[in-house]
C-alpha cells in the first residue's frame, strides 16, 4: 500500500463538508490504492456535529480511510496536509451582498493561511470553496508566506459544470459532450462563461447553437445567477453540487487534462490575457503529465468576450481593494 496522504477540510460538519468526506474516503478522488488521512476542522460550536460525522465515518469501515482527526485547532487541523480544502465560511443568505461576505469571512482566511504555512506538508495544495472564494484565496495565499502562490486555487468548477449543463440542454446532448468551456474571472455574478471557445461534440458551440441572442443573454445570466436561484428555491445555498465541483477540481488538478481540452479554476495570475498579476482569477487551465498546471495560452478573445472579462476582473480588483487592510 502507498503511504497515506492527508486531506484537511474546514467546515467539515457543514453541508458541503459532509458531502465531500465520504467520497474522498472511498478512494474516488485519489485512487483505489491510496490510503487517506482526514483532518476535519470545525469551529467550537460545530464540534458536537463533527463528532457525529466522525462516528458515521467509523461506521462505514472504509478500507482506505487510515486516520480521522477532528479538531477546532487550526495548527492541529492542517498538520501534514497535502491538500487543504477551505470550505468553512459564513454562507451567503438571501439578500446578502458580496461586501457583507468579504467583511465577515476575510479575517477567517488570515489565520487559516498562517496555519497552513506553519503546519502543512511542503507539497500542500489549497482549494478555497468558501465564498467569496477568489478573494478569500488571495487573503490566505498572502498570509501563507512559506507556500508558493501556484499552490492556491479558488473554485469556479461549479460554474463550469452549470454552464456545460445549460449548453447541453439547449443542444439536446449529454453534458459530457460539451468541452473547452472556460469560466473567466470571479466566482460571482460578473463571471463570464465563455461560449465562444466552447465545443459541443467537437464542433464550435456557435455552430451547434445558432441562437446567438440566447448565448449572449439568457445563457450567461442563468449561469451567473444560478446560485441565487438555488437559494431562492431551496432556502439554502448549493451544497451537493458545490461539493461535487470541489472534487472535480481536485481530480482535474491531479489528472492530466485530455488533449485539446481545459478546465476552469481560479489561480494567481501571471499576467496572462492581460489580467493583473497577483489577482486570483479564473482562467483556462491544463494539467500536464507531470502533475503541474499551466494557463492555456493563445485563445481568441473577441470584443464581446473581452468586455465581459474586463468587467469581472474589475470586480476582483474592487474586492482586493476592499480587503487591503487584511493583506500583508
mmCIF file of C-alpha atoms in Angstrom:
data_model
loop_
_atom_site.group_PDB
_atom_site.id
_atom_site.type_symbol
_atom_site.label_atom_id
_atom_site.label_comp_id
_atom_site.label_asym_id
_atom_site.label_seq_id
_atom_site.Cartn_x
_atom_site.Cartn_y
_atom_site.Cartn_z
ATOM 1 C CA UNK A 1 0.000 0.000 0.000
ATOM 2 C CA UNK A 2 1.049 3.555 -0.643
ATOM 3 C CA UNK A 3 1.806 5.924 2.213
ATOM 4 C CA UNK A 4 -1.365 7.812 3.244
ATOM 5 C CA UNK A 5 -1.986 11.329 2.020
ATOM 6 C CA UNK A 6 -3.533 13.869 4.366
ATOM 7 C CA UNK A 7 -6.551 15.954 3.411
ATOM 8 C CA UNK A 8 -7.608 18.801 5.709
ATOM 9 C CA UNK A 9 -11.144 20.137 5.381
ATOM 10 C CA UNK A 10 -12.554 23.177 7.139
ATOM 11 C CA UNK A 11 -16.258 23.370 7.859
ATOM 12 C CA UNK A 12 -16.213 19.584 7.822
ATOM 13 C CA UNK A 13 -19.564 19.162 9.572
ATOM 14 C CA UNK A 14 -21.350 21.574 7.259
ATOM 15 C CA UNK A 15 -23.423 20.538 4.273
ATOM 16 C CA UNK A 16 -20.613 20.825 1.704
ATOM 17 C CA UNK A 17 -18.061 19.225 4.002
ATOM 18 C CA UNK A 18 -20.413 16.351 4.782
ATOM 19 C CA UNK A 19 -20.926 15.761 1.057
ATOM 20 C CA UNK A 20 -17.150 15.695 0.472
ATOM 21 C CA UNK A 21 -15.898 13.363 3.154
ATOM 22 C CA UNK A 22 -17.427 10.049 2.200
ATOM 23 C CA UNK A 23 -16.469 10.339 -1.454
ATOM 24 C CA UNK A 24 -12.864 11.088 -0.514
ATOM 25 C CA UNK A 25 -12.836 8.170 1.920
ATOM 26 C CA UNK A 26 -13.991 5.703 -0.762
ATOM 27 C CA UNK A 27 -10.925 6.401 -2.907
ATOM 28 C CA UNK A 28 -12.958 8.050 -5.648
ATOM 29 C CA UNK A 29 -10.673 11.090 -5.847
ATOM 30 C CA UNK A 30 -7.125 9.963 -5.133
ATOM 31 C CA UNK A 31 -7.364 6.353 -6.291
ATOM 32 C CA UNK A 32 -8.483 2.950 -5.106
ATOM 33 C CA UNK A 33 -4.975 2.150 -3.858
ATOM 34 C CA UNK A 34 -4.369 5.423 -1.999
ATOM 35 C CA UNK A 35 -4.949 5.473 1.778
ATOM 36 C CA UNK A 36 -6.176 8.798 3.166
ATOM 37 C CA UNK A 37 -5.928 10.620 6.471
ATOM 38 C CA UNK A 38 -8.726 13.102 7.103
ATOM 39 C CA UNK A 39 -8.155 16.085 9.361
ATOM 40 C CA UNK A 40 -11.545 17.660 9.971
ATOM 41 C CA UNK A 41 -11.700 21.230 11.196
ATOM 42 C CA UNK A 42 -14.699 22.912 12.773
ATOM 43 C CA UNK A 43 -15.381 25.918 14.952
ATOM 44 C CA UNK A 44 -16.188 25.122 18.596
ATOM 45 C CA UNK A 45 -19.992 25.308 18.173
ATOM 46 C CA UNK A 46 -19.733 22.723 15.387
ATOM 47 C CA UNK A 47 -17.676 20.169 17.294
ATOM 48 C CA UNK A 48 -20.658 18.168 18.546
ATOM 49 C CA UNK A 49 -21.960 17.760 14.982
ATOM 50 C CA UNK A 50 -18.446 16.862 13.830
ATOM 51 C CA UNK A 51 -18.315 14.096 16.426
ATOM 52 C CA UNK A 52 -21.430 12.607 14.826
ATOM 53 C CA UNK A 53 -19.869 12.833 11.363
ATOM 54 C CA UNK A 54 -16.768 11.046 12.624
ATOM 55 C CA UNK A 55 -18.959 8.319 14.111
ATOM 56 C CA UNK A 56 -20.524 7.824 10.688
ATOM 57 C CA UNK A 57 -17.108 7.587 9.066
ATOM 58 C CA UNK A 58 -16.174 4.934 11.605
ATOM 59 C CA UNK A 59 -19.382 3.044 10.883
ATOM 60 C CA UNK A 60 -18.584 2.900 7.161
ATOM 61 C CA UNK A 61 -15.328 0.993 7.830
ATOM 62 C CA UNK A 62 -13.761 2.376 4.647
ATOM 63 C CA UNK A 63 -10.713 0.249 3.701
ATOM 64 C CA UNK A 64 -8.726 3.293 2.535
ATOM 65 C CA UNK A 65 -9.510 5.567 5.474
ATOM 66 C CA UNK A 66 -6.370 5.375 7.585
ATOM 67 C CA UNK A 67 -6.993 8.047 10.223
ATOM 68 C CA UNK A 68 -9.595 10.663 11.135
ATOM 69 C CA UNK A 69 -8.819 13.625 13.374
ATOM 70 C CA UNK A 70 -11.430 16.164 14.392
ATOM 71 C CA UNK A 71 -10.351 19.470 15.852
ATOM 72 C CA UNK A 72 -11.092 23.159 16.258
ATOM 73 C CA UNK A 73 -7.350 23.944 16.384
ATOM 74 C CA UNK A 74 -6.028 25.148 13.033
ATOM 75 C CA UNK A 75 -2.455 24.078 13.796
ATOM 76 C CA UNK A 76 -3.583 20.528 14.508
ATOM 77 C CA UNK A 77 -6.053 20.546 11.646
ATOM 78 C CA UNK A 78 -3.507 21.454 8.964
ATOM 79 C CA UNK A 79 -0.675 19.319 10.327
ATOM 80 C CA UNK A 80 0.977 17.473 7.454
ATOM 81 C CA UNK A 81 -1.768 18.380 4.980
ATOM 82 C CA UNK A 82 -1.103 17.509 1.339
ATOM 83 C CA UNK A 83 -4.437 19.023 0.356
ATOM 84 C CA UNK A 84 -6.358 21.711 2.225
ATOM 85 C CA UNK A 85 -9.980 22.232 1.211
ATOM 86 C CA UNK A 86 -11.123 25.513 2.742
ATOM 87 C CA UNK A 87 -14.863 25.027 2.753
ATOM 88 C CA UNK A 88 -15.891 26.651 6.019
ATOM 89 C CA UNK A 89 -17.219 30.192 5.821
ATOM 90 C CA UNK A 90 -20.334 32.092 6.710
ATOM 91 C CA UNK A 91 -22.752 31.111 3.929
ATOM 92 C CA UNK A 92 -24.402 33.551 1.627
ATOM 93 C CA UNK A 93 -28.026 34.120 2.608
ATOM 94 C CA UNK A 94 -30.949 35.651 0.747
ATOM 95 C CA UNK A 95 -30.464 39.409 0.449
ATOM 96 C CA UNK A 96 -26.800 39.293 1.469
ATOM 97 C CA UNK A 97 -24.359 41.313 -0.645
ATOM 98 C CA UNK A 98 -20.845 40.191 -1.539
ATOM 99 C CA UNK A 99 -19.458 43.062 0.506
ATOM 100 C CA UNK A 100 -21.053 41.535 3.577
ATOM 101 C CA UNK A 101 -19.325 38.223 2.918
ATOM 102 C CA UNK A 102 -15.983 39.934 2.326
ATOM 103 C CA UNK A 103 -16.093 41.619 5.699
ATOM 104 C CA UNK A 104 -17.303 38.563 7.612
ATOM 105 C CA UNK A 105 -15.171 35.864 6.001
ATOM 106 C CA UNK A 106 -11.989 37.685 5.111
ATOM 107 C CA UNK A 107 -10.491 37.514 8.606
ATOM 108 C CA UNK A 108 -11.044 33.759 8.799
ATOM 109 C CA UNK A 109 -8.651 33.196 5.921
ATOM 110 C CA UNK A 110 -5.817 35.153 7.531
ATOM 111 C CA UNK A 111 -5.496 32.632 10.341
ATOM 112 C CA UNK A 112 -6.032 29.692 8.010
ATOM 113 C CA UNK A 113 -3.301 30.855 5.641
ATOM 114 C CA UNK A 114 -0.903 31.322 8.526
ATOM 115 C CA UNK A 115 -1.692 27.904 9.991
ATOM 116 C CA UNK A 116 -1.220 26.209 6.609
ATOM 117 C CA UNK A 117 2.127 27.922 6.238
ATOM 118 C CA UNK A 118 3.266 26.711 9.660
ATOM 119 C CA UNK A 119 1.947 23.163 9.627
ATOM 120 C CA UNK A 120 1.123 21.733 6.189
ATOM 121 C CA UNK A 121 3.328 19.448 4.123
ATOM 122 C CA UNK A 122 5.686 21.233 1.751
ATOM 123 C CA UNK A 123 3.743 19.952 -1.265
ATOM 124 C CA UNK A 124 0.387 21.198 0.051
ATOM 125 C CA UNK A 125 -2.202 22.446 -2.401
ATOM 126 C CA UNK A 126 -5.056 24.645 -1.233
ATOM 127 C CA UNK A 127 -8.524 24.890 -2.772
ATOM 128 C CA UNK A 128 -10.799 27.621 -1.455
ATOM 129 C CA UNK A 129 -14.516 26.895 -1.711
ATOM 130 C CA UNK A 130 -15.904 29.271 0.925
ATOM 131 C CA UNK A 131 -17.181 32.482 -0.650
ATOM 132 C CA UNK A 132 -16.163 34.998 -1.854
ATOM 133 C CA UNK A 133 -13.672 32.319 -2.808
ATOM 134 C CA UNK A 134 -11.370 34.293 -5.133
ATOM 135 C CA UNK A 135 -10.633 36.993 -2.593
ATOM 136 C CA UNK A 136 -10.580 34.553 0.328
ATOM 137 C CA UNK A 137 -7.929 32.595 -1.583
ATOM 138 C CA UNK A 138 -5.987 35.812 -2.125
ATOM 139 C CA UNK A 139 -6.039 36.553 1.605
ATOM 140 C CA UNK A 140 -4.982 33.023 2.562
ATOM 141 C CA UNK A 141 -2.238 32.983 -0.092
ATOM 142 C CA UNK A 142 -0.759 36.277 1.013
ATOM 143 C CA UNK A 143 -0.571 35.071 4.631
ATOM 144 C CA UNK A 144 0.857 31.627 3.788
ATOM 145 C CA UNK A 145 4.343 33.025 3.349
ATOM 146 C CA UNK A 146 6.127 29.661 3.031
ATOM 147 C CA UNK A 147 3.795 28.242 0.362
ATOM 148 C CA UNK A 148 4.305 29.091 -3.343
ATOM 149 C CA UNK A 149 1.493 31.116 -4.899
ATOM 150 C CA UNK A 150 0.847 28.476 -7.554
ATOM 151 C CA UNK A 151 -0.434 26.095 -4.862
ATOM 152 C CA UNK A 152 -3.543 28.203 -4.220
ATOM 153 C CA UNK A 153 -6.805 27.792 -6.122
ATOM 154 C CA UNK A 154 -10.354 29.122 -5.891
ATOM 155 C CA UNK A 155 -13.267 27.089 -7.169
ATOM 156 C CA UNK A 156 -15.061 28.047 -10.372
ATOM 157 C CA UNK A 157 -15.698 24.465 -11.459
ATOM 158 C CA UNK A 158 -19.279 24.668 -10.200
ATOM 159 C CA UNK A 159 -19.859 27.493 -12.674
ATOM 160 C CA UNK A 160 -18.208 25.460 -15.448
ATOM 161 C CA UNK A 161 -20.426 22.485 -14.674
ATOM 162 C CA UNK A 162 -23.510 24.707 -14.628
ATOM 163 C CA UNK A 163 -22.548 26.266 -17.954
ATOM 164 C CA UNK A 164 -21.943 22.884 -19.589
ATOM 165 C CA UNK A 165 -25.336 21.666 -18.415
ATOM 166 C CA UNK A 166 -27.074 24.736 -19.844
ATOM 167 C CA UNK A 167 -25.366 24.365 -23.230
ATOM 168 C CA UNK A 168 -26.060 20.634 -23.284
ATOM 169 C CA UNK A 169 -29.742 21.184 -22.542
ATOM 170 C CA UNK A 170 -30.011 23.761 -25.327
ATOM 171 C CA UNK A 171 -28.207 21.493 -27.805
ATOM 172 C CA UNK A 172 -30.088 18.357 -26.672
ATOM 173 C CA UNK A 173 -26.879 16.462 -25.885
ATOM 174 C CA UNK A 174 -25.324 14.964 -22.763
ATOM 175 C CA UNK A 175 -23.186 17.420 -20.726
ATOM 176 C CA UNK A 176 -20.145 15.198 -21.347
ATOM 177 C CA UNK A 177 -20.289 16.291 -24.991
ATOM 178 C CA UNK A 178 -19.511 19.902 -24.013
ATOM 179 C CA UNK A 179 -15.789 20.664 -23.783
ATOM 180 C CA UNK A 180 -13.414 23.633 -23.812
ATOM 181 C CA UNK A 181 -15.673 25.682 -21.547
ATOM 182 C CA UNK A 182 -13.825 28.294 -19.526
ATOM 183 C CA UNK A 183 -15.151 30.456 -16.724
ATOM 184 C CA UNK A 184 -13.256 33.737 -16.658
ATOM 185 C CA UNK A 185 -12.698 35.926 -13.631
ATOM 186 C CA UNK A 186 -14.624 35.911 -10.388
ATOM 187 C CA UNK A 187 -16.955 33.330 -8.881
ATOM 188 C CA UNK A 188 -19.721 35.902 -8.751
ATOM 189 C CA UNK A 189 -22.500 37.433 -10.803
ATOM 190 C CA UNK A 190 -19.839 39.002 -13.077
ATOM 191 C CA UNK A 191 -18.187 35.720 -14.088
ATOM 192 C CA UNK A 192 -18.029 35.058 -17.810
ATOM 193 C CA UNK A 193 -18.858 31.567 -19.127
ATOM 194 C CA UNK A 194 -17.019 31.666 -22.454
ATOM 195 C CA UNK A 195 -19.229 30.061 -25.093
ATOM 196 C CA UNK A 196 -17.108 31.494 -27.928
ATOM 197 C CA UNK A 197 -14.349 28.911 -27.399
ATOM 198 C CA UNK A 198 -16.590 26.075 -26.179
ATOM 199 C CA UNK A 199 -17.233 22.972 -28.248
ATOM 200 C CA UNK A 200 -20.187 20.598 -28.488
ATOM 201 C CA UNK A 201 -19.397 17.203 -29.976
ATOM 202 C CA UNK A 202 -16.056 18.719 -31.064
ATOM 203 C CA UNK A 203 -17.813 21.410 -33.075
ATOM 204 C CA UNK A 204 -17.762 25.114 -32.185
ATOM 205 C CA UNK A 205 -20.600 25.847 -29.808
ATOM 206 C CA UNK A 206 -21.852 28.655 -32.043
ATOM 207 C CA UNK A 207 -22.157 26.210 -34.961
ATOM 208 C CA UNK A 208 -24.372 23.913 -32.917
ATOM 209 C CA UNK A 209 -26.374 26.623 -31.115
ATOM 210 C CA UNK A 210 -27.251 29.320 -33.638
ATOM 211 C CA UNK A 211 -29.358 31.314 -31.176
ATOM 212 C CA UNK A 212 -26.684 33.951 -30.519
ATOM 213 C CA UNK A 213 -29.031 36.209 -28.545
ATOM 214 C CA UNK A 214 -29.615 33.350 -26.105
ATOM 215 C CA UNK A 215 -25.876 32.681 -25.794
ATOM 216 C CA UNK A 216 -25.084 36.336 -25.126
ATOM 217 C CA UNK A 217 -28.055 36.854 -22.838
ATOM 218 C CA UNK A 218 -30.027 34.170 -21.030
ATOM 219 C CA UNK A 219 -27.214 31.607 -21.040
ATOM 220 C CA UNK A 220 -24.773 33.936 -19.314
ATOM 221 C CA UNK A 221 -27.236 35.342 -16.798
ATOM 222 C CA UNK A 222 -28.550 31.862 -15.927
ATOM 223 C CA UNK A 223 -25.036 30.687 -15.067
ATOM 224 C CA UNK A 224 -24.220 33.899 -13.211
ATOM 225 C CA UNK A 225 -27.418 33.803 -11.140
ATOM 226 C CA UNK A 226 -27.692 30.045 -10.616
ATOM 227 C CA UNK A 227 -26.507 30.192 -7.024
ATOM 228 C CA UNK A 228 -29.089 32.822 -6.131
ATOM 229 C CA UNK A 229 -31.800 30.812 -7.901
ATOM 230 C CA UNK A 230 -30.946 27.738 -5.825
ATOM 231 C CA UNK A 231 -31.068 29.752 -2.598
ATOM 232 C CA UNK A 232 -34.486 31.052 -3.599
ATOM 233 C CA UNK A 233 -35.729 27.557 -4.459
ATOM 234 C CA UNK A 234 -34.410 25.534 -1.516
ATOM 235 C CA UNK A 235 -33.793 28.205 1.101
ATOM 236 C CA UNK A 236 -30.104 27.347 1.350
ATOM 237 C CA UNK A 237 -27.017 27.671 -0.781
ATOM 238 C CA UNK A 238 -25.658 24.968 -3.086
ATOM 239 C CA UNK A 239 -24.163 22.068 -1.156
ATOM 240 C CA UNK A 240 -24.062 18.756 -3.037
ATOM 241 C CA UNK A 241 -23.260 20.404 -6.368
ATOM 242 C CA UNK A 242 -20.593 22.561 -4.734
ATOM 243 C CA UNK A 243 -19.004 19.515 -3.107
ATOM 244 C CA UNK A 244 -19.083 17.675 -6.419
ATOM 245 C CA UNK A 245 -17.385 20.610 -8.147
ATOM 246 C CA UNK A 246 -14.689 20.776 -5.466
ATOM 247 C CA UNK A 247 -13.894 17.112 -6.037
ATOM 248 C CA UNK A 248 -13.954 17.643 -9.802
ATOM 249 C CA UNK A 249 -11.412 20.439 -9.306
ATOM 250 C CA UNK A 250 -9.050 18.271 -7.285
ATOM 251 C CA UNK A 251 -9.315 15.435 -9.807
ATOM 252 C CA UNK A 252 -8.602 17.821 -12.681
ATOM 253 C CA UNK A 253 -5.517 19.181 -10.913
ATOM 254 C CA UNK A 254 -4.027 15.730 -10.272
ATOM 255 C CA UNK A 255 -5.048 14.092 -13.559
ATOM 256 C CA UNK A 256 -3.649 15.030 -16.995
ATOM 257 C CA UNK A 257 -6.157 17.056 -18.993
ATOM 258 C CA UNK A 258 -7.474 15.320 -22.119
ATOM 259 C CA UNK A 259 -5.629 16.558 -25.199
ATOM 260 C CA UNK A 260 -7.026 19.810 -26.555
ATOM 261 C CA UNK A 261 -9.346 20.454 -23.615
ATOM 262 C CA UNK A 262 -9.059 22.599 -20.486
ATOM 263 C CA UNK A 263 -10.813 23.149 -17.180
ATOM 264 C CA UNK A 264 -11.659 26.180 -15.064
ATOM 265 C CA UNK A 265 -10.113 27.127 -11.753
ATOM 266 C CA UNK A 266 -9.046 30.465 -10.313
ATOM 267 C CA UNK A 267 -5.274 30.795 -9.927
ATOM 268 C CA UNK A 268 -2.799 33.526 -9.114
ATOM 269 C CA UNK A 269 -2.485 35.472 -12.355
ATOM 270 C CA UNK A 270 0.907 35.702 -14.024
ATOM 271 C CA UNK A 271 -0.352 38.385 -16.390
ATOM 272 C CA UNK A 272 -1.829 36.029 -18.988
ATOM 273 C CA UNK A 273 -4.605 37.567 -21.104
ATOM 274 C CA UNK A 274 -3.790 40.968 -19.630
ATOM 275 C CA UNK A 275 -5.128 40.017 -16.178
ATOM 276 C CA UNK A 276 -3.268 41.906 -13.479
ATOM 277 C CA UNK A 277 -0.583 39.718 -11.871
ATOM 278 C CA UNK A 278 -1.363 38.644 -8.322
ATOM 279 C CA UNK A 279 -5.137 38.521 -8.661
ATOM 280 C CA UNK A 280 -6.825 35.177 -8.093
ATOM 281 C CA UNK A 281 -8.745 34.898 -11.357
ATOM 282 C CA UNK A 282 -10.362 32.000 -13.174
ATOM 283 C CA UNK A 283 -8.781 31.054 -16.487
ATOM 284 C CA UNK A 284 -8.482 28.047 -18.801
ATOM 285 C CA UNK A 285 -6.101 25.598 -17.112
ATOM 286 C CA UNK A 286 -4.421 22.442 -18.359
ATOM 287 C CA UNK A 287 -2.829 19.833 -16.095
ATOM 288 C CA UNK A 288 0.292 18.201 -17.512
ATOM 289 C CA UNK A 289 1.526 14.609 -17.333
ATOM 290 C CA UNK A 290 3.978 15.699 -14.635
ATOM 291 C CA UNK A 291 1.098 16.857 -12.430
ATOM 292 C CA UNK A 292 1.826 20.555 -12.870
ATOM 293 C CA UNK A 293 -0.657 23.030 -14.288
ATOM 294 C CA UNK A 294 -0.413 25.847 -16.803
ATOM 295 C CA UNK A 295 -2.650 28.523 -18.259
ATOM 296 C CA UNK A 296 -3.790 27.619 -21.761
ATOM 297 C CA UNK A 297 -2.408 30.362 -23.973
ATOM 298 C CA UNK A 298 -3.499 31.901 -27.240
ATOM 299 C CA UNK A 299 -7.278 31.534 -27.081
ATOM 300 C CA UNK A 300 -9.046 34.033 -29.347
ATOM 301 C CA UNK A 301 -10.910 36.661 -27.348
ATOM 302 C CA UNK A 302 -13.436 38.683 -29.331
ATOM 303 C CA UNK A 303 -14.644 42.143 -28.330
ATOM 304 C CA UNK A 304 -17.769 40.786 -26.610
ATOM 305 C CA UNK A 305 -15.715 38.372 -24.519
ATOM 306 C CA UNK A 306 -13.093 40.986 -23.697
ATOM 307 C CA UNK A 307 -15.751 43.326 -22.372
ATOM 308 C CA UNK A 308 -17.112 40.585 -20.115
ATOM 309 C CA UNK A 309 -13.636 39.602 -18.905
ATOM 310 C CA UNK A 310 -12.764 43.236 -18.178
ATOM 311 C CA UNK A 311 -15.896 43.589 -16.046
ATOM 312 C CA UNK A 312 -15.218 40.545 -13.880
ATOM 313 C CA UNK A 313 -11.535 41.449 -13.436
ATOM 314 C CA UNK A 314 -12.570 44.964 -12.407
ATOM 315 C CA UNK A 315 -14.726 43.412 -9.674
ATOM 316 C CA UNK A 316 -11.788 41.335 -8.461
ATOM 317 C CA UNK A 317 -9.708 44.495 -8.166
ATOM 318 C CA UNK A 318 -12.507 46.160 -6.210
ATOM 319 C CA UNK A 319 -12.679 43.200 -3.828
ATOM 320 C CA UNK A 320 -8.916 43.225 -3.355
ATOM 321 C CA UNK A 321 -9.004 46.933 -2.558
ATOM 322 C CA UNK A 322 -11.872 46.374 -0.115
ATOM 323 C CA UNK A 323 -9.764 43.904 1.908
ATOM 324 C CA UNK A 324 -6.410 45.670 1.555
ATOM 325 C CA UNK A 325 -6.333 46.170 5.328
ATOM 326 C CA UNK A 326 -6.276 42.359 5.653
ATOM 327 C CA UNK A 327 -3.348 41.866 3.268
ATOM 328 C CA UNK A 328 0.288 41.947 4.409
#
